[in-house]
PDB file of C-alpha atoms in Angstrom:
ATOM      1  CA  UNK A  17      73.283 114.805 170.744  1.00  0.00           C
ATOM      2  CA  UNK A  18      71.117 116.795 173.650  1.00  0.00           C
ATOM      3  CA  UNK A  19      67.801 114.943 174.993  1.00  0.00           C
ATOM      4  CA  UNK A  20      64.679 116.577 175.301  1.00  0.00           C
ATOM      5  CA  UNK A  21      63.636 114.597 178.337  1.00  0.00           C
ATOM      6  CA  UNK A  22      60.464 113.779 179.498  1.00  0.00           C
ATOM      7  CA  UNK A  23      58.702 113.981 182.274  1.00  0.00           C
ATOM      8  CA  UNK A  24      58.957 110.133 183.136  1.00  0.00           C
ATOM      9  CA  UNK A  25      62.691 110.701 182.898  1.00  0.00           C
ATOM     10  CA  UNK A  26      62.536 113.977 184.514  1.00  0.00           C
ATOM     11  CA  UNK A  27      60.802 112.655 187.666  1.00  0.00           C
ATOM     12  CA  UNK A  28      63.615 109.873 188.033  1.00  0.00           C
ATOM     13  CA  UNK A  29      66.742 112.726 187.347  1.00  0.00           C
ATOM     14  CA  UNK A  30      64.459 114.892 190.627  1.00  0.00           C
ATOM     15  CA  UNK A  31      64.583 111.802 192.447  1.00  0.00           C
ATOM     16  CA  UNK A  32      68.278 111.392 192.568  1.00  0.00           C
ATOM     17  CA  UNK A  33      69.799 114.720 192.443  1.00  0.00           C
ATOM     18  CA  UNK A  34      67.165 114.740 196.149  1.00  0.00           C
ATOM     19  CA  UNK A  35      69.060 112.004 197.167  1.00  0.00           C
ATOM     20  CA  UNK A  36      72.858 113.610 196.288  1.00  0.00           C
ATOM     21  CA  UNK A  37      70.981 117.002 197.658  1.00  0.00           C
ATOM     22  CA  UNK A  38      69.905 115.164 200.736  1.00  0.00           C
ATOM     23  CA  UNK A  39      74.202 113.689 201.516  1.00  0.00           C
ATOM     24  CA  UNK A  40      75.608 116.458 201.117  1.00  0.00           C
ATOM     25  CA  UNK A  41      72.985 117.996 203.751  1.00  0.00           C
ATOM     26  CA  UNK A  42      74.302 114.858 205.243  1.00  0.00           C
ATOM     27  CA  UNK A  43      77.860 115.245 205.082  1.00  0.00           C
ATOM     28  CA  UNK A  44      77.692 118.877 205.841  1.00  0.00           C
ATOM     29  CA  UNK A  45      77.133 117.896 209.729  1.00  0.00           C
ATOM     30  CA  UNK A  46      80.675 116.172 209.910  1.00  0.00           C
ATOM     31  CA  UNK A  47      82.511 118.866 208.265  1.00  0.00           C
ATOM     32  CA  UNK A  48      84.252 120.168 211.248  1.00  0.00           C
ATOM     33  CA  UNK A  49      88.314 119.989 212.109  1.00  0.00           C
ATOM     34  CA  UNK A  50      89.425 116.553 213.239  1.00  0.00           C
ATOM     35  CA  UNK A  51      87.014 113.811 210.954  1.00  0.00           C
ATOM     36  CA  UNK A  52      88.892 113.096 207.801  1.00  0.00           C
ATOM     37  CA  UNK A  53      87.320 112.638 204.167  1.00  0.00           C
ATOM     38  CA  UNK A  54      87.715 109.367 203.919  1.00  0.00           C
ATOM     39  CA  UNK A  55      84.976 108.858 206.968  1.00  0.00           C
ATOM     40  CA  UNK A  56      82.281 111.851 204.926  1.00  0.00           C
ATOM     41  CA  UNK A  57      82.661 108.726 201.952  1.00  0.00           C
ATOM     42  CA  UNK A  58      82.302 106.221 204.313  1.00  0.00           C
ATOM     43  CA  UNK A  59      78.721 108.429 205.192  1.00  0.00           C
ATOM     44  CA  UNK A  60      77.734 109.217 202.165  1.00  0.00           C
ATOM     45  CA  UNK A  61      78.411 105.788 200.057  1.00  0.00           C
ATOM     46  CA  UNK A  62      75.709 104.555 203.570  1.00  0.00           C
ATOM     47  CA  UNK A  63      73.199 106.912 202.707  1.00  0.00           C
ATOM     48  CA  UNK A  64      73.257 106.917 199.051  1.00  0.00           C
ATOM     49  CA  UNK A  65      72.245 103.020 198.954  1.00  0.00           C
ATOM     50  CA  UNK A  66      69.934 103.396 202.235  1.00  0.00           C
ATOM     51  CA  UNK A  67      67.845 105.257 199.608  1.00  0.00           C
ATOM     52  CA  UNK A  68      67.515 102.393 197.207  1.00  0.00           C
ATOM     53  CA  UNK A  69      69.805 104.588 194.612  1.00  0.00           C
ATOM     54  CA  UNK A  70      73.662 103.128 193.622  1.00  0.00           C
ATOM     55  CA  UNK A  71      77.119 105.902 193.561  1.00  0.00           C
ATOM     56  CA  UNK A  72      77.392 107.587 190.395  1.00  0.00           C
ATOM     57  CA  UNK A  73      80.987 108.551 190.721  1.00  0.00           C
ATOM     58  CA  UNK A  74      82.298 105.972 192.386  1.00  0.00           C
ATOM     59  CA  UNK A  75      83.951 103.240 190.173  1.00  0.00           C
ATOM     60  CA  UNK A  76      83.064 105.175 187.090  1.00  0.00           C
ATOM     61  CA  UNK A  77      86.417 106.525 184.663  1.00  0.00           C
ATOM     62  CA  UNK A  78      87.948 104.167 187.176  1.00  0.00           C
ATOM     63  CA  UNK A  79      87.229 106.731 189.965  1.00  0.00           C
ATOM     64  CA  UNK A  80      87.949 104.626 193.633  1.00  0.00           C
ATOM     65  CA  UNK A  81      85.357 107.294 195.817  1.00  0.00           C
ATOM     66  CA  UNK A  82      81.543 107.637 196.504  1.00  0.00           C
ATOM     67  CA  UNK A  83      82.514 111.174 196.546  1.00  0.00           C
ATOM     68  CA  UNK A  84      85.503 113.897 195.230  1.00  0.00           C
ATOM     69  CA  UNK A  85      86.528 115.651 198.252  1.00  0.00           C
ATOM     70  CA  UNK A  86      88.496 118.611 197.765  1.00  0.00           C
ATOM     71  CA  UNK A  87      90.343 120.642 199.984  1.00  0.00           C
ATOM     72  CA  UNK A  88      91.243 124.425 199.863  1.00  0.00           C
ATOM     73  CA  UNK A  89      93.655 124.649 196.439  1.00  0.00           C
ATOM     74  CA  UNK A  90      92.245 121.439 194.933  1.00  0.00           C
ATOM     75  CA  UNK A  91      89.215 122.146 192.247  1.00  0.00           C
ATOM     76  CA  UNK A  92      87.742 119.177 191.935  1.00  0.00           C
ATOM     77  CA  UNK A  93      87.855 115.668 191.955  1.00  0.00           C
ATOM     78  CA  UNK A  94      90.051 115.139 195.107  1.00  0.00           C
ATOM     79  CA  UNK A  95      90.392 111.081 196.159  1.00  0.00           C
ATOM     80  CA  UNK A  96      88.939 110.756 199.560  1.00  0.00           C
ATOM     81  CA  UNK A  97      91.914 110.266 202.195  1.00  0.00           C
ATOM     82  CA  UNK A  98      92.372 109.350 205.959  1.00  0.00           C
ATOM     83  CA  UNK A  99      93.526 112.978 206.537  1.00  0.00           C
ATOM     84  CA  UNK A 100      91.977 114.995 209.419  1.00  0.00           C
ATOM     85  CA  UNK A 101      90.959 118.027 208.933  1.00  0.00           C
ATOM     86  CA  UNK A 102      91.369 121.788 209.990  1.00  0.00           C
ATOM     87  CA  UNK A 103      90.105 124.460 210.818  1.00  0.00           C
ATOM     88  CA  UNK A 104      90.116 127.554 208.514  1.00  0.00           C
ATOM     89  CA  UNK A 105      90.125 125.091 204.934  1.00  0.00           C
ATOM     90  CA  UNK A 106      87.373 124.601 202.888  1.00  0.00           C
ATOM     91  CA  UNK A 107      86.262 121.769 201.481  1.00  0.00           C
ATOM     92  CA  UNK A 108      84.577 120.664 198.402  1.00  0.00           C
ATOM     93  CA  UNK A 109      82.152 117.899 198.493  1.00  0.00           C
ATOM     94  CA  UNK A 110      80.503 116.788 195.058  1.00  0.00           C
ATOM     95  CA  UNK A 111      78.394 113.561 194.731  1.00  0.00           C
ATOM     96  CA  UNK A 112      76.370 111.781 191.948  1.00  0.00           C
ATOM     97  CA  UNK A 113      73.841 109.538 192.454  1.00  0.00           C
ATOM     98  CA  UNK A 114      71.887 106.948 190.559  1.00  0.00           C
ATOM     99  CA  UNK A 115      68.352 106.259 191.064  1.00  0.00           C
ATOM    100  CA  UNK A 116      66.223 103.868 188.095  1.00  0.00           C
ATOM    101  CA  UNK A 117      68.995 104.902 185.327  1.00  0.00           C
ATOM    102  CA  UNK A 118      69.116 108.242 185.733  1.00  0.00           C
ATOM    103  CA  UNK A 119      72.160 110.588 187.369  1.00  0.00           C
ATOM    104  CA  UNK A 120      71.288 113.760 189.803  1.00  0.00           C
ATOM    105  CA  UNK A 121      74.628 115.263 190.828  1.00  0.00           C
ATOM    106  CA  UNK A 122      75.314 118.579 193.114  1.00  0.00           C
ATOM    107  CA  UNK A 123      78.327 120.344 194.593  1.00  0.00           C
ATOM    108  CA  UNK A 124      79.141 122.762 197.822  1.00  0.00           C
ATOM    109  CA  UNK A 125      82.112 123.850 199.120  1.00  0.00           C
ATOM    110  CA  UNK A 126      82.298 123.913 203.175  1.00  0.00           C
ATOM    111  CA  UNK A 127      83.989 126.345 205.998  1.00  0.00           C
ATOM    112  CA  UNK A 128      85.846 123.955 207.708  1.00  0.00           C
ATOM    113  CA  UNK A 129      85.090 125.866 211.225  1.00  0.00           C
ATOM    114  CA  UNK A 130      85.947 129.980 211.088  1.00  0.00           C
ATOM    115  CA  UNK A 131      87.795 130.901 207.884  1.00  0.00           C
ATOM    116  CA  UNK A 132      88.731 134.444 206.744  1.00  0.00           C
ATOM    117  CA  UNK A 133      86.383 137.024 205.635  1.00  0.00           C
ATOM    118  CA  UNK A 134      88.104 136.761 202.193  1.00  0.00           C
ATOM    119  CA  UNK A 135      88.101 133.108 201.738  1.00  0.00           C
ATOM    120  CA  UNK A 136      83.997 133.404 202.748  1.00  0.00           C
ATOM    121  CA  UNK A 137      83.704 135.848 199.992  1.00  0.00           C
ATOM    122  CA  UNK A 138      85.343 133.588 197.484  1.00  0.00           C
ATOM    123  CA  UNK A 139      82.670 130.517 198.761  1.00  0.00           C
ATOM    124  CA  UNK A 140      79.990 133.131 198.327  1.00  0.00           C
ATOM    125  CA  UNK A 141      80.943 134.936 195.104  1.00  0.00           C
ATOM    126  CA  UNK A 142      80.992 130.949 193.591  1.00  0.00           C
ATOM    127  CA  UNK A 143      77.409 130.364 194.751  1.00  0.00           C
ATOM    128  CA  UNK A 144      75.980 133.516 193.277  1.00  0.00           C
ATOM    129  CA  UNK A 145      77.664 132.904 190.036  1.00  0.00           C
ATOM    130  CA  UNK A 146      76.402 129.517 189.788  1.00  0.00           C
ATOM    131  CA  UNK A 147      72.337 130.810 191.025  1.00  0.00           C
ATOM    132  CA  UNK A 148      73.327 134.150 188.235  1.00  0.00           C
ATOM    133  CA  UNK A 149      73.947 131.064 185.196  1.00  0.00           C
ATOM    134  CA  UNK A 150      71.105 129.046 186.057  1.00  0.00           C
ATOM    135  CA  UNK A 151      68.733 132.461 186.276  1.00  0.00           C
ATOM    136  CA  UNK A 152      69.785 132.731 181.733  1.00  0.00           C
ATOM    137  CA  UNK A 153      68.993 128.966 181.556  1.00  0.00           C
ATOM    138  CA  UNK A 154      65.943 129.283 180.356  1.00  0.00           C
ATOM    139  CA  UNK A 155      64.000 128.240 177.047  1.00  0.00           C
ATOM    140  CA  UNK A 156      65.379 130.447 174.023  1.00  0.00           C
ATOM    141  CA  UNK A 157      68.418 131.910 175.398  1.00  0.00           C
ATOM    142  CA  UNK A 158      72.023 129.904 174.714  1.00  0.00           C
ATOM    143  CA  UNK A 159      75.094 127.845 175.827  1.00  0.00           C
ATOM    144  CA  UNK A 160      77.088 130.940 175.803  1.00  0.00           C
ATOM    145  CA  UNK A 161      74.164 132.988 178.146  1.00  0.00           C
ATOM    146  CA  UNK A 162      74.813 130.696 181.171  1.00  0.00           C
ATOM    147  CA  UNK A 163      78.781 130.638 180.344  1.00  0.00           C
ATOM    148  CA  UNK A 164      78.639 134.598 180.436  1.00  0.00           C
ATOM    149  CA  UNK A 165      77.060 135.001 183.098  1.00  0.00           C
ATOM    150  CA  UNK A 166      78.902 132.441 186.236  1.00  0.00           C
ATOM    151  CA  UNK A 167      81.963 134.474 184.311  1.00  0.00           C
ATOM    152  CA  UNK A 168      81.047 137.978 184.751  1.00  0.00           C
ATOM    153  CA  UNK A 169      79.958 137.874 187.618  1.00  0.00           C
ATOM    154  CA  UNK A 170      83.069 136.223 189.110  1.00  0.00           C
ATOM    155  CA  UNK A 171      85.391 137.723 187.196  1.00  0.00           C
ATOM    156  CA  UNK A 172      83.540 141.252 188.655  1.00  0.00           C
ATOM    157  CA  UNK A 173      83.831 140.562 191.664  1.00  0.00           C
ATOM    158  CA  UNK A 174      88.006 139.872 191.508  1.00  0.00           C
ATOM    159  CA  UNK A 175      88.270 135.960 191.128  1.00  0.00           C
ATOM    160  CA  UNK A 176      88.306 133.489 188.221  1.00  0.00           C
ATOM    161  CA  UNK A 177      87.041 130.158 187.122  1.00  0.00           C
ATOM    162  CA  UNK A 178      88.612 127.278 186.362  1.00  0.00           C
ATOM    163  CA  UNK A 179      88.494 126.971 182.002  1.00  0.00           C
ATOM    164  CA  UNK A 180      89.937 123.791 182.044  1.00  0.00           C
ATOM    165  CA  UNK A 181      86.881 121.874 183.301  1.00  0.00           C
ATOM    166  CA  UNK A 182      83.070 122.450 182.797  1.00  0.00           C
ATOM    167  CA  UNK A 183      79.037 121.686 183.551  1.00  0.00           C
ATOM    168  CA  UNK A 184      77.494 119.241 180.954  1.00  0.00           C
ATOM    169  CA  UNK A 185      74.431 117.840 180.212  1.00  0.00           C
ATOM    170  CA  UNK A 186      73.241 115.252 182.653  1.00  0.00           C
ATOM    171  CA  UNK A 187      70.417 111.959 182.336  1.00  0.00           C
ATOM    172  CA  UNK A 188      71.211 108.254 181.738  1.00  0.00           C
ATOM    173  CA  UNK A 189      74.581 109.127 181.461  1.00  0.00           C
ATOM    174  CA  UNK A 190      76.969 111.769 183.419  1.00  0.00           C
ATOM    175  CA  UNK A 191      78.358 113.356 180.990  1.00  0.00           C
ATOM    176  CA  UNK A 192      76.396 114.678 178.491  1.00  0.00           C
ATOM    177  CA  UNK A 193      76.274 117.063 176.016  1.00  0.00           C
ATOM    178  CA  UNK A 194      76.112 120.122 175.933  1.00  0.00           C
ATOM    179  CA  UNK A 195      79.514 120.853 177.289  1.00  0.00           C
ATOM    180  CA  UNK A 196      79.251 124.124 179.773  1.00  0.00           C
ATOM    181  CA  UNK A 197      81.520 125.948 180.110  1.00  0.00           C
ATOM    182  CA  UNK A 198      82.162 128.494 183.122  1.00  0.00           C
ATOM    183  CA  UNK A 199      83.501 131.809 180.879  1.00  0.00           C
ATOM    184  CA  UNK A 200      82.371 132.439 177.404  1.00  0.00           C
ATOM    185  CA  UNK A 201      80.005 135.066 175.448  1.00  0.00           C
ATOM    186  CA  UNK A 202      77.065 135.692 175.120  1.00  0.00           C
ATOM    187  CA  UNK A 203      74.173 134.275 172.363  1.00  0.00           C
ATOM    188  CA  UNK A 204      76.741 131.336 171.216  1.00  0.00           C
ATOM    189  CA  UNK A 205      76.442 127.824 171.649  1.00  0.00           C
ATOM    190  CA  UNK A 206      73.791 125.676 171.531  1.00  0.00           C
ATOM    191  CA  UNK A 207      70.395 126.651 172.048  1.00  0.00           C
ATOM    192  CA  UNK A 208      68.392 125.708 175.233  1.00  0.00           C
ATOM    193  CA  UNK A 209      65.031 123.891 175.022  1.00  0.00           C
ATOM    194  CA  UNK A 210      62.378 122.924 177.017  1.00  0.00           C
ATOM    195  CA  UNK A 211      62.809 119.821 178.709  1.00  0.00           C
ATOM    196  CA  UNK A 212      67.077 119.829 178.753  1.00  0.00           C
ATOM    197  CA  UNK A 213      68.821 118.345 181.247  1.00  0.00           C
ATOM    198  CA  UNK A 214      72.270 119.972 182.530  1.00  0.00           C
ATOM    199  CA  UNK A 215      74.812 120.397 185.676  1.00  0.00           C
ATOM    200  CA  UNK A 216      75.962 123.449 186.429  1.00  0.00           C
ATOM    201  CA  UNK A 217      79.542 124.162 188.006  1.00  0.00           C
ATOM    202  CA  UNK A 218      80.735 126.741 188.041  1.00  0.00           C
ATOM    203  CA  UNK A 219      84.431 126.223 189.288  1.00  0.00           C
ATOM    204  CA  UNK A 220      86.735 128.872 190.953  1.00  0.00           C
ATOM    205  CA  UNK A 221      89.223 130.577 192.205  1.00  0.00           C
ATOM    206  CA  UNK A 222      91.377 133.464 193.698  1.00  0.00           C
ATOM    207  CA  UNK A 223      93.776 133.986 191.080  1.00  0.00           C
ATOM    208  CA  UNK A 224      94.378 132.620 188.562  1.00  0.00           C
ATOM    209  CA  UNK A 225      92.621 129.680 186.885  1.00  0.00           C
ATOM    210  CA  UNK A 226      95.438 127.941 185.499  1.00  0.00           C
ATOM    211  CA  UNK A 227      95.077 124.114 186.881  1.00  0.00           C
ATOM    212  CA  UNK A 228      97.091 121.193 186.645  1.00  0.00           C
ATOM    213  CA  UNK A 229      96.535 117.548 187.646  1.00  0.00           C
ATOM    214  CA  UNK A 230      97.890 115.903 190.901  1.00  0.00           C
ATOM    215  CA  UNK A 231     100.214 112.358 190.509  1.00  0.00           C
ATOM    216  CA  UNK A 232      96.951 110.725 191.866  1.00  0.00           C
ATOM    217  CA  UNK A 233      96.153 110.818 188.513  1.00  0.00           C
ATOM    218  CA  UNK A 234      92.528 112.741 189.758  1.00  0.00           C
ATOM    219  CA  UNK A 235      92.784 115.604 191.696  1.00  0.00           C
ATOM    220  CA  UNK A 236      92.950 119.208 189.987  1.00  0.00           C
ATOM    221  CA  UNK A 237      95.098 121.911 191.904  1.00  0.00           C
ATOM    222  CA  UNK A 238      95.983 125.235 191.225  1.00  0.00           C
ATOM    223  CA  UNK A 239      98.916 125.684 189.494  1.00  0.00           C
ATOM    224  CA  UNK A 240      99.469 129.053 191.799  1.00  0.00           C
ATOM    225  CA  UNK A 241      98.206 127.720 195.107  1.00  0.00           C
ATOM    226  CA  UNK A 242      95.422 130.023 195.689  1.00  0.00           C
ATOM    227  CA  UNK A 243      92.381 128.222 196.546  1.00  0.00           C
ATOM    228  CA  UNK A 244      89.253 126.891 195.347  1.00  0.00           C
ATOM    229  CA  UNK A 245      85.434 126.666 195.522  1.00  0.00           C
ATOM    230  CA  UNK A 246      83.060 124.779 193.602  1.00  0.00           C
ATOM    231  CA  UNK A 247      78.993 124.660 193.902  1.00  0.00           C
ATOM    232  CA  UNK A 248      76.804 122.941 191.523  1.00  0.00           C
ATOM    233  CA  UNK A 249      72.985 122.263 190.732  1.00  0.00           C
ATOM    234  CA  UNK A 250      70.999 119.674 188.196  1.00  0.00           C
ATOM    235  CA  UNK A 251      68.749 121.699 187.016  1.00  0.00           C
ATOM    236  CA  UNK A 252      65.862 121.310 184.082  1.00  0.00           C
ATOM    237  CA  UNK A 253      64.319 123.829 181.737  1.00  0.00           C
ATOM    238  CA  UNK A 254      60.915 124.211 181.536  1.00  0.00           C
ATOM    239  CA  UNK A 255      58.911 126.374 179.430  1.00  0.00           C
ATOM    240  CA  UNK A 256      59.367 129.864 182.302  1.00  0.00           C
ATOM    241  CA  UNK A 257      63.061 129.154 182.828  1.00  0.00           C
ATOM    242  CA  UNK A 258      65.073 126.489 185.183  1.00  0.00           C
ATOM    243  CA  UNK A 259      63.679 123.896 188.040  1.00  0.00           C
ATOM    244  CA  UNK A 260      66.427 123.738 189.882  1.00  0.00           C
ATOM    245  CA  UNK A 261      66.047 119.593 190.820  1.00  0.00           C
ATOM    246  CA  UNK A 262      69.028 119.928 193.517  1.00  0.00           C
ATOM    247  CA  UNK A 263      67.324 121.872 195.726  1.00  0.00           C
TER     248      UNK A 263
END
């Protein structure tokens, strides 16, 4: 079932979305060589709680942490640890929060110090593909239009979209209908309507889109060891298009 949210609900989703936006802005200051992802996780948890919100990921499906922290070839769901970040790496941070019963969800990939031109292109293309998808999220279009827009932009730039993981509806639960793949065919899927709320999140790799789950049962990595990037916004559908709630 796809929910159509009223203004009261959207206000709460927007508030939780602003909290996760501000959380990632705060973490950005600390993403540098010598800092551990466990330290970043503690900063995020403290900040979310200071905003009268609840960390949205911790304990969900048994996940142990406030943020997902994924380094280099780790695509998503990396568990924060005490290993220090190194210059030249990339770090994807995904964070969720619950405010008055409603979720916000946001992800960005950060460079750890200077990175190569090819790695920077990966980050730039992944982020731009997110906005290409959001442009297609408007009343009367279909979910497949979002998916196609992301895939077309990514592949036209020589990268690959992960196919085993998807964006999703969001609201009182983190993961709601519909699923929003990052690949697809125009004109297919559910019709997009005003009041829907989505988390759109392209996950993009340098080479192959194939992934596997590490022995920790959480961290998802590229099979070929190539780098991966991840950007995500929570949006709501207005009468004239999408409004980004995490911006």
